[in-house]
One Martini backbone bead per residue (centre of mass of N, CA, C, O) as a GRO file, in nm:
protein
  108
    1UNK     BB    1   6.348  -5.828  -0.674
    2UNK     BB    2   6.438  -5.673  -0.934
    3UNK     BB    3   6.113  -5.549  -0.993
    4UNK     BB    4   6.098  -5.356  -0.751
    5UNK     BB    5   6.381  -5.219  -0.818
    6UNK     BB    6   6.247  -5.080  -1.083
    7UNK     BB    7   6.015  -4.952  -0.945
    8UNK     BB    8   6.172  -4.770  -0.770
    9UNK     BB    9   6.387  -4.654  -1.024
   10UNK     BB   10   6.117  -4.497  -1.155
   11UNK     BB   11   5.978  -4.347  -0.911
   12UNK     BB   12   6.252  -4.176  -0.895
   13UNK     BB   13   6.230  -4.054  -1.144
   14UNK     BB   14   6.018  -3.912  -1.169
   15UNK     BB   15   6.056  -3.739  -0.912
   16UNK     BB   16   6.290  -3.588  -0.995
   17UNK     BB   17   6.178  -3.436  -1.252
   18UNK     BB   18   5.927  -3.291  -1.114
   19UNK     BB   19   6.127  -3.114  -0.935
   20UNK     BB   20   6.316  -3.003  -1.173
   21UNK     BB   21   6.068  -2.862  -1.259
   22UNK     BB   22   5.920  -2.548  -1.331
   23UNK     BB   23   5.775  -2.320  -1.220
   24UNK     BB   24   5.527  -2.145  -1.410
   25UNK     BB   25   5.395  -1.923  -1.234
   26UNK     BB   26   5.714  -1.831  -1.080
   27UNK     BB   27   5.850  -1.680  -1.300
   28UNK     BB   28   5.979  -1.410  -1.436
   29UNK     BB   29   5.814  -1.442  -1.708
   30UNK     BB   30   5.535  -1.472  -1.596
   31UNK     BB   31   5.522  -1.203  -1.462
   32UNK     BB   32   5.576  -1.026  -1.699
   33UNK     BB   33   5.307  -1.154  -1.835
   34UNK     BB   34   5.090  -1.087  -1.598
   35UNK     BB   35   5.170  -0.764  -1.594
   36UNK     BB   36   5.126  -0.670  -1.879
   37UNK     BB   37   4.811  -0.766  -1.880
   38UNK     BB   38   4.713  -0.588  -1.661
   39UNK     BB   39   4.819  -0.310  -1.806
   40UNK     BB   40   4.624  -0.337  -2.048
   41UNK     BB   41   4.349  -0.403  -1.881
   42UNK     BB   42   4.353  -0.133  -1.760
   43UNK     BB   43   4.384   0.077  -1.995
   44UNK     BB   44   4.119  -0.011  -2.093
   45UNK     BB   45   3.937   0.023  -1.861
   46UNK     BB   46   3.997   0.355  -1.825
   47UNK     BB   47   3.994   0.546  -2.046
   48UNK     BB   48   4.258   0.691  -2.150
   49UNK     BB   49   4.463   0.942  -2.244
   50UNK     BB   50   4.802   0.903  -2.209
   51UNK     BB   51   4.875   0.655  -2.028
   52UNK     BB   52   4.984   0.566  -1.681
   53UNK     BB   53   5.135   0.349  -1.497
   54UNK     BB   54   5.174   0.154  -1.215
   55UNK     BB   55   5.297  -0.061  -1.015
   56UNK     BB   56   5.223  -0.307  -0.907
   57UNK     BB   57   5.000  -0.486  -0.659
   58UNK     BB   58   5.047  -0.799  -0.504
   59UNK     BB   59   4.795  -1.011  -0.439
   60UNK     BB   60   4.757  -1.308  -0.333
   61UNK     BB   61   4.662  -1.637  -0.481
   62UNK     BB   62   4.421  -1.614  -0.303
   63UNK     BB   63   4.314  -1.386  -0.421
   64UNK     BB   64   4.427  -1.260  -0.766
   65UNK     BB   65   4.543  -0.958  -0.746
   66UNK     BB   66   4.602  -0.626  -0.903
   67UNK     BB   67   4.688  -0.302  -0.802
   68UNK     BB   68   4.640  -0.015  -0.989
   69UNK     BB   69   4.763   0.308  -1.126
   70UNK     BB   70   4.534   0.517  -1.392
   71UNK     BB   71   4.690   0.792  -1.603
   72UNK     BB   72   4.546   1.073  -1.774
   73UNK     BB   73   4.287   1.198  -2.025
   74UNK     BB   74   4.024   1.200  -2.072
   75UNK     BB   75   3.790   1.195  -2.353
   76UNK     BB   76   3.540   1.317  -2.292
   77UNK     BB   77   3.438   1.642  -2.420
   78UNK     BB   78   3.315   1.756  -2.148
   79UNK     BB   79   3.629   1.704  -1.976
   80UNK     BB   80   3.847   1.892  -2.152
   81UNK     BB   81   4.123   1.733  -2.066
   82UNK     BB   82   4.125   1.590  -1.781
   83UNK     BB   83   4.261   1.472  -1.512
   84UNK     BB   84   4.286   1.105  -1.454
   85UNK     BB   85   4.240   0.868  -1.172
   86UNK     BB   86   4.264   0.500  -1.156
   87UNK     BB   87   4.143   0.215  -0.988
   88UNK     BB   88   4.290  -0.110  -1.078
   89UNK     BB   89   4.152  -0.455  -1.051
   90UNK     BB   90   4.306  -0.736  -1.142
   91UNK     BB   91   4.251  -1.097  -1.273
   92UNK     BB   92   4.410  -1.328  -1.304
   93UNK     BB   93   4.199  -1.546  -1.371
   94UNK     BB   94   4.037  -1.376  -1.585
   95UNK     BB   95   4.172  -1.122  -1.728
   96UNK     BB   96   4.038  -0.868  -1.574
   97UNK     BB   97   3.915  -0.510  -1.528
   98UNK     BB   98   3.880  -0.256  -1.300
   99UNK     BB   99   3.730   0.073  -1.224
  100UNK     BB  100   3.791   0.348  -1.031
  101UNK     BB  101   3.771   0.708  -0.956
  102UNK     BB  102   4.076   0.850  -0.753
  103UNK     BB  103   4.015   1.097  -0.683
  104UNK     BB  104   4.150   1.225  -0.430
  105UNK     BB  105   4.305   0.976  -0.310
  106UNK     BB  106   4.386   0.916   0.015
  107UNK     BB  107   4.569   0.844   0.373
  108UNK     BB  108   4.400   1.119   0.554
   0.00000   0.00000   0.00000
């Protein structure tokens, strides 16, 4: 009986420690790091001068992507420093970003 009591105590201790451990994916620091990485990836993918990035729209973990708008000036000489707006999708799993031109994009 002493042996089964010790086993139950050990299992209980392990379960309590597992439950007490912080979940890395949902901590404020983890979200901040993910947002920072997403912003950097979107800036690089947009390839605009003097970029300004919106706050991310975080899709569920099922989708695993964040959407951001990046505004800045086109670097290409033929664009004559024109203002550009790019829609960026950042994949939180692969840490890759893809952009499309969002000029004139509205909901109406």
